[in-house]
Coordinates of C-alpha atoms in Angstrom, one line a residue:
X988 CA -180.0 195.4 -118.5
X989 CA -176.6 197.4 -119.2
X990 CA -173.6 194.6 -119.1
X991 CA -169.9 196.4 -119.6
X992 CA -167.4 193.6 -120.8
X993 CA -163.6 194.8 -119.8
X994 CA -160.5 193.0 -121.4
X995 CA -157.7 193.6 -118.8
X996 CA -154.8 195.8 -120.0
X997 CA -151.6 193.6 -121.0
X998 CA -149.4 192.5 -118.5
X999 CA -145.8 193.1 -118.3
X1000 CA -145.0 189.9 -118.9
X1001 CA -146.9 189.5 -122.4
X1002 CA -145.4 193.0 -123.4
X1003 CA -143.1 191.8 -126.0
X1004 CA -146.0 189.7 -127.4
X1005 CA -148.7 192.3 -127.9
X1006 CA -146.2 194.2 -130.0
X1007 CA -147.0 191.6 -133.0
X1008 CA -149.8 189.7 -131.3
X1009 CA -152.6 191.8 -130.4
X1010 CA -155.8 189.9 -131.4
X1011 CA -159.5 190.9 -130.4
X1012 CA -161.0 189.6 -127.6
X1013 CA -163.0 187.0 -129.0
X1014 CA -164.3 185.4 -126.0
X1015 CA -166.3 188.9 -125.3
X1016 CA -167.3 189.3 -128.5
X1017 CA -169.0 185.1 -128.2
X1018 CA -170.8 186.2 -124.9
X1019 CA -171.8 189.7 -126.4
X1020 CA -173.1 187.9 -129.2
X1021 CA -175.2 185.5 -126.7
X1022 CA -177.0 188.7 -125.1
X1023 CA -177.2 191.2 -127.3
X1024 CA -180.7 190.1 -128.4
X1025 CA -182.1 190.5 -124.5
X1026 CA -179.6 193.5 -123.0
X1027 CA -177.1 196.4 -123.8
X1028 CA -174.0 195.4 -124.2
X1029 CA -170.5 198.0 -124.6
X1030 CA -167.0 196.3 -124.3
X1031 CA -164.1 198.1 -123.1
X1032 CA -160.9 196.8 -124.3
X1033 CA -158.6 198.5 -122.0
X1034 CA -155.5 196.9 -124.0
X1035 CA -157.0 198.9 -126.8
X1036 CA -158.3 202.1 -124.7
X1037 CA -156.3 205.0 -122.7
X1038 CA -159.4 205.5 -121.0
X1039 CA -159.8 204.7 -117.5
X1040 CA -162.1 202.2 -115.9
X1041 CA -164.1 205.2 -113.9
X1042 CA -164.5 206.6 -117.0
X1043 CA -166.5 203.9 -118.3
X1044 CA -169.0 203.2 -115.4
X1045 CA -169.6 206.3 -115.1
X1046 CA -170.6 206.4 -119.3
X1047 CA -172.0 203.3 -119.1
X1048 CA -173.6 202.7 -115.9
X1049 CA -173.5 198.8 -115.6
X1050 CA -175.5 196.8 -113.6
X1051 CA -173.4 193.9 -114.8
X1052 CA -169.9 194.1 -115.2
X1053 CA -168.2 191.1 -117.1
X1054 CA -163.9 190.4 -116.9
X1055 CA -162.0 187.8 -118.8
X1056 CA -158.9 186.5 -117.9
X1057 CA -155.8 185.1 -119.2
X1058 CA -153.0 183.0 -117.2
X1059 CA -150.8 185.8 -115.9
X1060 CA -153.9 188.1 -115.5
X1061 CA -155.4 187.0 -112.0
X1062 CA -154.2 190.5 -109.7
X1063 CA -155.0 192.7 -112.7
X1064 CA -158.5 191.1 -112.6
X1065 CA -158.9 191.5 -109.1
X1066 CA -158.5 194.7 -109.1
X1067 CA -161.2 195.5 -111.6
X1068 CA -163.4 193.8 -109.9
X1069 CA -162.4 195.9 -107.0
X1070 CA -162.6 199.3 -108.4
X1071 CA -165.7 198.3 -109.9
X1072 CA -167.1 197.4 -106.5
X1073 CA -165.9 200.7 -104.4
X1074 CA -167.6 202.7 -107.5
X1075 CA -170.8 201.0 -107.2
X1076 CA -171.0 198.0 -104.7
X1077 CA -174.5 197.0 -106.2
X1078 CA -172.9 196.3 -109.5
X1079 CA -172.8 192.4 -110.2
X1080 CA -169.1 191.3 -111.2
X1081 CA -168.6 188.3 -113.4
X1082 CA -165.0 186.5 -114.2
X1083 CA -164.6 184.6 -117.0
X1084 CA -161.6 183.4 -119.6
X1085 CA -158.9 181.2 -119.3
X1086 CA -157.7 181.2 -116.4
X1087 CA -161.2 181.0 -114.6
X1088 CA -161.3 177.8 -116.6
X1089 CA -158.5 176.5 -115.1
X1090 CA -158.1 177.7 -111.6
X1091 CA -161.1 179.3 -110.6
X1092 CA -160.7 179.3 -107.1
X1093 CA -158.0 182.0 -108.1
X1094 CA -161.3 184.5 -108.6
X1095 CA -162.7 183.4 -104.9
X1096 CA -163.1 186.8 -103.6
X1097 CA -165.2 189.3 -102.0
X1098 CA -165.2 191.8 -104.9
X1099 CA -166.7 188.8 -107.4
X1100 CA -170.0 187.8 -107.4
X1101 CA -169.7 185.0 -110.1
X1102 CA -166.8 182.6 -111.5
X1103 CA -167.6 181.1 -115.1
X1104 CA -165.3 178.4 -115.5
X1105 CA -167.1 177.6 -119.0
X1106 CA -169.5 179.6 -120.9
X1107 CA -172.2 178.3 -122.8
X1108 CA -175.3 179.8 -124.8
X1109 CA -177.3 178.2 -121.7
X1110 CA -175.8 179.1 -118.6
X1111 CA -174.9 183.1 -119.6
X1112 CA -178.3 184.0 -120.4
X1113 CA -179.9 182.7 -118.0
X1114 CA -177.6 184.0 -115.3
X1115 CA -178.5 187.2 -116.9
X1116 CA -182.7 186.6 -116.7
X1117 CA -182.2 185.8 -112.8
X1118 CA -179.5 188.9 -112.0
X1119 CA -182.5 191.0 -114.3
X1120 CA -184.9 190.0 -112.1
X1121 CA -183.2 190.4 -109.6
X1122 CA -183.9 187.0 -108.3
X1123 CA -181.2 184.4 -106.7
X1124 CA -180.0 181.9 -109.4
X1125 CA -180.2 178.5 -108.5
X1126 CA -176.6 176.9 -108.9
X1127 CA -175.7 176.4 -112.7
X1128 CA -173.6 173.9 -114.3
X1129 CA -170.4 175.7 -115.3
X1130 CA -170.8 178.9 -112.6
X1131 CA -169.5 179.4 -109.8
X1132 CA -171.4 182.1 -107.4
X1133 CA -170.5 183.5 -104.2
X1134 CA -173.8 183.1 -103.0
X1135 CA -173.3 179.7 -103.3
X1136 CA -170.3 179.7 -101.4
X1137 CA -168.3 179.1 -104.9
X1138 CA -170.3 175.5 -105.1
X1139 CA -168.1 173.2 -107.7
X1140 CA -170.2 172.0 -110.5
X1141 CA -169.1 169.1 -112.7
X1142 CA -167.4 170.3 -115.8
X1143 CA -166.3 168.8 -119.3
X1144 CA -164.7 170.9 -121.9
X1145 CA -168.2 172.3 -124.3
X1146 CA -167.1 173.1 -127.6
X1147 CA -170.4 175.3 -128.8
X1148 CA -170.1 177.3 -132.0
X1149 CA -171.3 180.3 -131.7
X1150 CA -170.9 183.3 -134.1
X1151 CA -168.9 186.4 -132.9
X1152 CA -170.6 190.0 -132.4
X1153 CA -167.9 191.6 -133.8
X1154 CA -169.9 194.6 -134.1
X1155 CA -169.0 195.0 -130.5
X1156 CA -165.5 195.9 -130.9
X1157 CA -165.6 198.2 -134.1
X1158 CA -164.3 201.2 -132.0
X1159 CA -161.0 199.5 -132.0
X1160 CA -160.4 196.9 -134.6
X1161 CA -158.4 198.9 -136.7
X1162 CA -155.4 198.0 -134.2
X1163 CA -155.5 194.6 -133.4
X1164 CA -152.9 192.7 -135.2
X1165 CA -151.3 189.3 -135.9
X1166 CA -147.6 189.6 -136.1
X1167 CA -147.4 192.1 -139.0
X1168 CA -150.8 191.6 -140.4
X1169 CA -153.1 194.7 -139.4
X1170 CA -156.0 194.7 -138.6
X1171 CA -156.5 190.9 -138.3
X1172 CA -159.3 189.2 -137.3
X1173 CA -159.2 185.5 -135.4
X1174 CA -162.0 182.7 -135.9
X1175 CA -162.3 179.1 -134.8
X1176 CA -163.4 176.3 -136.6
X1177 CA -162.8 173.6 -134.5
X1178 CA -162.0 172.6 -130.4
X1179 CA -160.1 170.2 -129.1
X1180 CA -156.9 168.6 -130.2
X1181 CA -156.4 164.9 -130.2
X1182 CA -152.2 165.0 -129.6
X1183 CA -152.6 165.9 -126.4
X1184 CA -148.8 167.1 -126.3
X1185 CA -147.6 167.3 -122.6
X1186 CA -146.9 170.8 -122.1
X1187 CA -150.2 172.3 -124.3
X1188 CA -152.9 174.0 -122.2
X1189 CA -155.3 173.6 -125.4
X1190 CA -156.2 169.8 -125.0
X1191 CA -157.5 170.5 -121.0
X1192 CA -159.6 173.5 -121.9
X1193 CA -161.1 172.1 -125.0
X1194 CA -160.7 168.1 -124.7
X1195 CA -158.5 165.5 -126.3
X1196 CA -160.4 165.3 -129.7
X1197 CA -160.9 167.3 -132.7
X1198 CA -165.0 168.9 -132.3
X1199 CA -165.9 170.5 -135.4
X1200 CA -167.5 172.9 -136.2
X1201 CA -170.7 173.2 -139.2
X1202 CA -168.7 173.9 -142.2
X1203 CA -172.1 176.2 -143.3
X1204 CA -171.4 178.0 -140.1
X1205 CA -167.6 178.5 -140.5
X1206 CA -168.6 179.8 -144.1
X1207 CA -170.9 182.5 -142.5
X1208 CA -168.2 183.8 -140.4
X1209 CA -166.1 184.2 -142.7
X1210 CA -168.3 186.3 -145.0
X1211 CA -168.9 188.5 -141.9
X1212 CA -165.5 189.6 -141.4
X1213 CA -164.6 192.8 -143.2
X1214 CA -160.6 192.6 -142.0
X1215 CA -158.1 191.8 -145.5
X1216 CA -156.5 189.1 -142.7
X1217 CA -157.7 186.6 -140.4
X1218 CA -155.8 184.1 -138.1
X1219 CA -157.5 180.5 -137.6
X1220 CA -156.5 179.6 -134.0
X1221 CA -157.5 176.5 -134.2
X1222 CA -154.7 174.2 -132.7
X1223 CA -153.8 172.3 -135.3
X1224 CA -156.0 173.6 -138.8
X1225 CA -154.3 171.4 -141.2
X1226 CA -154.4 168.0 -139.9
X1227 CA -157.6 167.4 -141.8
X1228 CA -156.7 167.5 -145.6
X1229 CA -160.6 166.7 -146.4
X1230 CA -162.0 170.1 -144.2
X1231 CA -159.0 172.1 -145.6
X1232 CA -160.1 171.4 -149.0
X1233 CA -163.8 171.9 -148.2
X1234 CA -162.8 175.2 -147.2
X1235 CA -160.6 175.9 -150.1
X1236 CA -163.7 174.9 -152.6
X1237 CA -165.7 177.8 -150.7
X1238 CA -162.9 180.2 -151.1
X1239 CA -162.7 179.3 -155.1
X1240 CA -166.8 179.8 -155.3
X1241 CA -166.8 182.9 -153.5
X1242 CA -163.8 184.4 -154.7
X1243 CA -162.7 185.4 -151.3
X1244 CA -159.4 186.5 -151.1
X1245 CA -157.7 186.8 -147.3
X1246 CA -154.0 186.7 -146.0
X1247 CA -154.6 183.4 -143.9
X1248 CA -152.6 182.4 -140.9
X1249 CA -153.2 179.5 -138.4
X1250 CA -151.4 177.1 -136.2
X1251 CA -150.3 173.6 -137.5
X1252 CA -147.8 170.3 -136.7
X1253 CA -145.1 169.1 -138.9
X1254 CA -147.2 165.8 -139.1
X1255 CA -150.4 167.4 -140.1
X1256 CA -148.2 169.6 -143.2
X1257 CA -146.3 166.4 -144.2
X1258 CA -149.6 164.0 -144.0
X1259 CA -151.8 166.7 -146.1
X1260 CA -149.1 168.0 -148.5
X1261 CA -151.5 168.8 -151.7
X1262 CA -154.4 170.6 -149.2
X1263 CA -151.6 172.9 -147.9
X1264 CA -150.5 174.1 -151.1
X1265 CA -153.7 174.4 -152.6
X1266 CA -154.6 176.3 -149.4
X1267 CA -151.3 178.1 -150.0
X1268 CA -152.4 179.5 -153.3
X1269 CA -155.6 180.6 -152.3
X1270 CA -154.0 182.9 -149.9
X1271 CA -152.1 180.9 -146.8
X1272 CA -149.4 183.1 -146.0
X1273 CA -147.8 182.1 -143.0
X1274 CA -148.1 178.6 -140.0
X1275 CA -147.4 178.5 -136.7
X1276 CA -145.1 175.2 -136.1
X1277 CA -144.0 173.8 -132.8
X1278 CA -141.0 172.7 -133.5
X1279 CA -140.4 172.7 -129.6
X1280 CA -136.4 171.4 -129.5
X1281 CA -133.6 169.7 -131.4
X1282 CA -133.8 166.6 -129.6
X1283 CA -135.5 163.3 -130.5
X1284 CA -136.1 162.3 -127.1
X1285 CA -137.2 165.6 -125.9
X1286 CA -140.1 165.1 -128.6
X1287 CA -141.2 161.8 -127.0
X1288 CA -141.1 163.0 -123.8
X1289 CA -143.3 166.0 -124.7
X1290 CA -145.9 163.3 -126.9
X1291 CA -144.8 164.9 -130.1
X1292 CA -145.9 162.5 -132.7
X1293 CA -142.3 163.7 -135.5
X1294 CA -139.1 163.6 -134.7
X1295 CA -136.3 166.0 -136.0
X1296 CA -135.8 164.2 -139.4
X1297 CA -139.4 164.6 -140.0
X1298 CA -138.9 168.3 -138.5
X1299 CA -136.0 168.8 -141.8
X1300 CA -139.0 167.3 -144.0
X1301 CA -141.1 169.8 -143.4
X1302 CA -139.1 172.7 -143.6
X1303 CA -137.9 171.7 -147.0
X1304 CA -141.5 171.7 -148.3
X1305 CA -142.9 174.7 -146.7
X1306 CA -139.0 176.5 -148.4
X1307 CA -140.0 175.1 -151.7
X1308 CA -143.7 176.2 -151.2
X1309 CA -142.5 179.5 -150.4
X1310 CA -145.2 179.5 -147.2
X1311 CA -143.7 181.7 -144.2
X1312 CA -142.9 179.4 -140.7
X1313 CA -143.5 181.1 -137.5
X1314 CA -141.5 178.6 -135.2
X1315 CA -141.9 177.9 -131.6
X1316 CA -139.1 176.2 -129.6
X1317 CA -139.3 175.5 -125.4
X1318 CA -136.1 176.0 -123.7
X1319 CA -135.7 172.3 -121.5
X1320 CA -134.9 173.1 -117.9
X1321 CA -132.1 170.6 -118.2
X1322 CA -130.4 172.5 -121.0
X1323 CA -126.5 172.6 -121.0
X1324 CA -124.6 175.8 -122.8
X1325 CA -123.7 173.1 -125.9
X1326 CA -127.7 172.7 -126.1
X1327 CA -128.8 176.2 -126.4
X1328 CA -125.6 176.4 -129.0
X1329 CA -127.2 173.8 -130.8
X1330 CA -130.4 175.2 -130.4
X1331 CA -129.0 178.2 -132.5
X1332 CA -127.8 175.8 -135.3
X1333 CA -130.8 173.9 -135.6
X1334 CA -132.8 177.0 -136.2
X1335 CA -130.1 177.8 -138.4
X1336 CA -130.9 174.5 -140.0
X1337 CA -134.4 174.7 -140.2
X1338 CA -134.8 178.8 -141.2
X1339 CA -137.6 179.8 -139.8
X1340 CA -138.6 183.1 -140.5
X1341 CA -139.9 184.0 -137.2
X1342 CA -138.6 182.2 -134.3
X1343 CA -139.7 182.3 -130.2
X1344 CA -138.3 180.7 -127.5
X1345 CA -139.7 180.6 -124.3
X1346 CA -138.9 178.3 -121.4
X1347 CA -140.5 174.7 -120.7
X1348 CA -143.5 175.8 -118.3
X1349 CA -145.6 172.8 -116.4
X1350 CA -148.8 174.8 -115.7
X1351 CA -150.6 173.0 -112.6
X1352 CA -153.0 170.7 -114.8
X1353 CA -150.9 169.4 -117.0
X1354 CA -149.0 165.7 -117.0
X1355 CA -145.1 167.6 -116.8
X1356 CA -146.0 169.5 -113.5
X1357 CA -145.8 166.6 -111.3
X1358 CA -142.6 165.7 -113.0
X1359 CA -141.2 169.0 -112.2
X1360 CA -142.9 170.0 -108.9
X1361 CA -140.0 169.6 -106.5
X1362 CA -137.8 171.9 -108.8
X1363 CA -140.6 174.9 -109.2
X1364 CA -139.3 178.2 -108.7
X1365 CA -142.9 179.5 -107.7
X1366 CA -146.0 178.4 -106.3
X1367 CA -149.4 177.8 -108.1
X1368 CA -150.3 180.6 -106.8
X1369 CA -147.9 183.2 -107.9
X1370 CA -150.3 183.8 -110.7
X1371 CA -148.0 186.6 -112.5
X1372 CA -145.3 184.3 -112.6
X1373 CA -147.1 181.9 -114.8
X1374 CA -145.9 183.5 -118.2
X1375 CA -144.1 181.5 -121.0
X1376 CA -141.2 184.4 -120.2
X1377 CA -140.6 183.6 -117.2
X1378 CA -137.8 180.7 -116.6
X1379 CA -140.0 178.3 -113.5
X1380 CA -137.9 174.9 -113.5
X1381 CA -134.6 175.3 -111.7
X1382 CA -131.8 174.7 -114.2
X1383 CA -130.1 171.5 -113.3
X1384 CA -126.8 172.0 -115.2
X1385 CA -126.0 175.7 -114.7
X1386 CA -127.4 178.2 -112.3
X1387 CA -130.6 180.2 -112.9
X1388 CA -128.6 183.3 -113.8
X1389 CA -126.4 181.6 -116.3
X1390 CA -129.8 180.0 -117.7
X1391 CA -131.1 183.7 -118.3
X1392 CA -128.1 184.3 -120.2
X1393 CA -128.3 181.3 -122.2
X1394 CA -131.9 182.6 -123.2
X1395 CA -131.2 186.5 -123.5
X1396 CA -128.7 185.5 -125.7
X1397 CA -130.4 182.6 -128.1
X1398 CA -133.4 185.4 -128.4
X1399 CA -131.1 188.0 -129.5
X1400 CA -129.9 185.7 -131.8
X1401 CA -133.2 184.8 -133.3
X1402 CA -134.3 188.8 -133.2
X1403 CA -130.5 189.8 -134.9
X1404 CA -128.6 187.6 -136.3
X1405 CA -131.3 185.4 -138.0
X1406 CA -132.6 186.6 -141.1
X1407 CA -136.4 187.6 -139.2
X1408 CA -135.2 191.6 -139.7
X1409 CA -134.9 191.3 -143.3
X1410 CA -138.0 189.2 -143.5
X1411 CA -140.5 191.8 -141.2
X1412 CA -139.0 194.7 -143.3
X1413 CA -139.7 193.0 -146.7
X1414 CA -142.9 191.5 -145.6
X1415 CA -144.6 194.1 -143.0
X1416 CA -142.6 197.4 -143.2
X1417 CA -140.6 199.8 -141.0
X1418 CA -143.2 200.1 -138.4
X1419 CA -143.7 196.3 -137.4
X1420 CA -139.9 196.4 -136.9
X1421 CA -139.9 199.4 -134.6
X1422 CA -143.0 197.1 -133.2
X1423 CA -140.4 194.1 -132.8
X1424 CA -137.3 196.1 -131.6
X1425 CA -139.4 197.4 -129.3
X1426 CA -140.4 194.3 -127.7
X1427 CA -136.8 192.7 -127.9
X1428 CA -136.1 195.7 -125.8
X1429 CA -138.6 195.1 -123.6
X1430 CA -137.2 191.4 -123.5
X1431 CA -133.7 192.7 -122.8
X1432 CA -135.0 194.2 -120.0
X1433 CA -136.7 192.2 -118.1
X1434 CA -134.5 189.3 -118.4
X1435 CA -131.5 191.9 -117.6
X1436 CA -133.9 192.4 -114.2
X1437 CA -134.6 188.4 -114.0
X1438 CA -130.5 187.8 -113.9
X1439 CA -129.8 190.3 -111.8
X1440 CA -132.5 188.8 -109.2
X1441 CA -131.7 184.9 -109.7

């Protein structure tokens, strides 16, 4: 059977990101990798590809038809399915990704056949066998058919390792990127994440505890990927010093040698100092740290197991290590002007040498929403709205327009007068910082637009 699997093309809302954040879509290349064995498989990474959807069926000519999704992506997916449904209504359209995870009923529609709110090495295949036979499918635990009038199945998070085909998306890995590192590749080695902070969407896809992965098999991955750089999106890779060294003694045996990135916590760098550096010397250039805000009681609210002294800790390590801090921080809905201008000196303080900001965002499953759901500016089902851009708490201490301006002008802070220029010049070249101007002007924009409509 012919399957196409289409990546949306980016939102406007997640502009500014893909201009240093572009990975590959490894939730196709997982499911490509589960049929390739039975059926012919193409992806069509329309972030990646001018070509237009017609194009492609007409090239291809599906009988299956396979979307993933992101938050913001639900309209954009829609639409595919549509198009794909007035070119060929006897084509079978699947929705899968992140957001069918967590609102499903979002894909409900005529032009989708099938909703996979998880995928696992059982239930995609055998869908598959069934729509091949062209024979009904009996209800399946994790999928959600319109046949079946969208009939809810129990679900728990599944945290299945399965090996990428990244064979699938050779036509355009040469562009996908991670911040200035290009081409990058991304690989897991682990679900779940046992701090289960209040605002993070990873704990209620993949579960509240750390599911690891087969060392052997996280070895074989990493032998399989050709790219010089490779981001480990685990949500927190360093809180086990033990698995980082068993990773680092397959590194020294093989002489591999990689630019590594991956997410971590101040607690997990502090707790595991002698991993990290080892880690850092065998080619760990840059972590991801949520630093989140500048408050202590901001951090308990959120579940944040450090507070700010322990926040100064770390960034006097990783400074004396001389390992590269992408920072995050969320903009608190109750913000006054003096806290975004202390905002500004604490990342002053700290010297990160990337920095983001977006705004505190209480997506519908999560413990902050009911806290905040009388002061939403949009409903759960203003789907494109649902961006980490996008300001959705009503400011209590200055209006929403002021509260734009706050943000505009902490970003252009962090994107100017911060040493981040310097440091994406010295580090990645000219071209990433046309890449990041670019997207600080797309930023400027849009929350230009955003005030101007509050």
């Amino acid at each position: 059977m012919k399957i196409l699997l289409v990546r949306p093309p980016r939102m406007k809302q997640s502009v500014i990101i893909g201009e240093f954040m572009f990975s590959e879509p490894i939730g196709l290349e997982i499911v490509a990798s589960m049929l390739q064995s039975e059926h012919e498989i193409t992806l069509f990474d329309m972030m990646a590809d001018s070509s237009s959807l017609q194009s492609q069926l007409k090239k291809t000519k599906p009988q299956v038809v396979g979307i993933t999704s992101l938050c913001i992506d639900v309209e954009g997916v829609l639409t595919i399915a549509q198009e794909v449904k007035e070119c060929n209504p006897g084509i079978i359209t699947l929705v899968g990704g992140t957001q069918a995870t967590l609102v499903p009923e979002a894909f409900y529609h005529e032009a989708v056949d099938h909703v996979f709110q998880y995928t696992t090495s059982h239930n995609v295949p055998t869908l598959m066998r069934y729509l091949e036979n062209k024979t009904p499918a009996p209800p399946l635990a994790g999928v959600l058919s319109r046949c079946h009038q969208y009939q809810v199945t129990p679900t728990e998070p599944v945290n299945e390792y399965i090996l990428p085909d990244r064979k699938i998306t050779a036509p355009y890995r040469h562009q996908y990127s991670y911040f200035g590192y290009r081409p990058s590749a991304i690989m897991g080695t682990a679900r779940g994440c046992s701090k289960a902070c209040h605002f993070c969407l990873r704990w209620r896809l993949e579960g509240c505890q750390e599911t690891y992965f087969p060392m052997e098999k996280v070895q074989e991955e990493i032998l399989s990927i050709k790219e010089d750089s490779v981001m480990i999106f685990d949500n927190d890779f360093l809180h086990n010093g033990d698995r980082v060294n068993e990773l680092c003694d397959f590194l020294e045996e093989k002489n591999i040698r990689k630019n590594w990135v991956c997410y971590a916590s101040v607690h997990s760098i502090l707790q595991n100092r002698e991993a990290v550096t080892r880690f850092h010397g065998l080619g760990l250039k840059a972590v991801l740290v949520g630093y989140e805000t500048f408050q202590d009681e901001e951090l308990k609210d959120y579940n944040k197991k450090t507070r700010l002294k322990d926040h100064l800790a770390c960034s006097v390590f990783l400074k004396e290590l001389g390992l590269d801090v992408w920072a995050s921080f969320m903009a608190h809905p109750d913000w006054t002007r003096e806290d975004f201008s202390r905002l500004r000196r604490h990342i002053r303080q700290l010297n990160p040498e990337i920095t983001s900001i977006s705004p505190l965002t209480p997506f519908p499953t999560l413990p902050l929403y009911k806290t905040y759901e009388d002061r939403l500016l949009y409903g759960k089902e203003e789907y494109w709205a649902w961006s980490f851009g996008q300001v959705m708490i009503r400011p209590s201490q200055m209006t929403l327009r002021q509260y734009y301006w706050e943000l505009l002008k902490t970003n252009l802070y962090v994107n100017v007068v911060s040493n981040s220029l310097p440091y994406v010049i010295r580090k990645f070249g000219w071209a990433s910082l046309l890449r990041l101007t670019r997207g600080s002007f797309v930023l400027l924009k849009r929350y230009v637009s955003l005030m101007r409509n509050a």
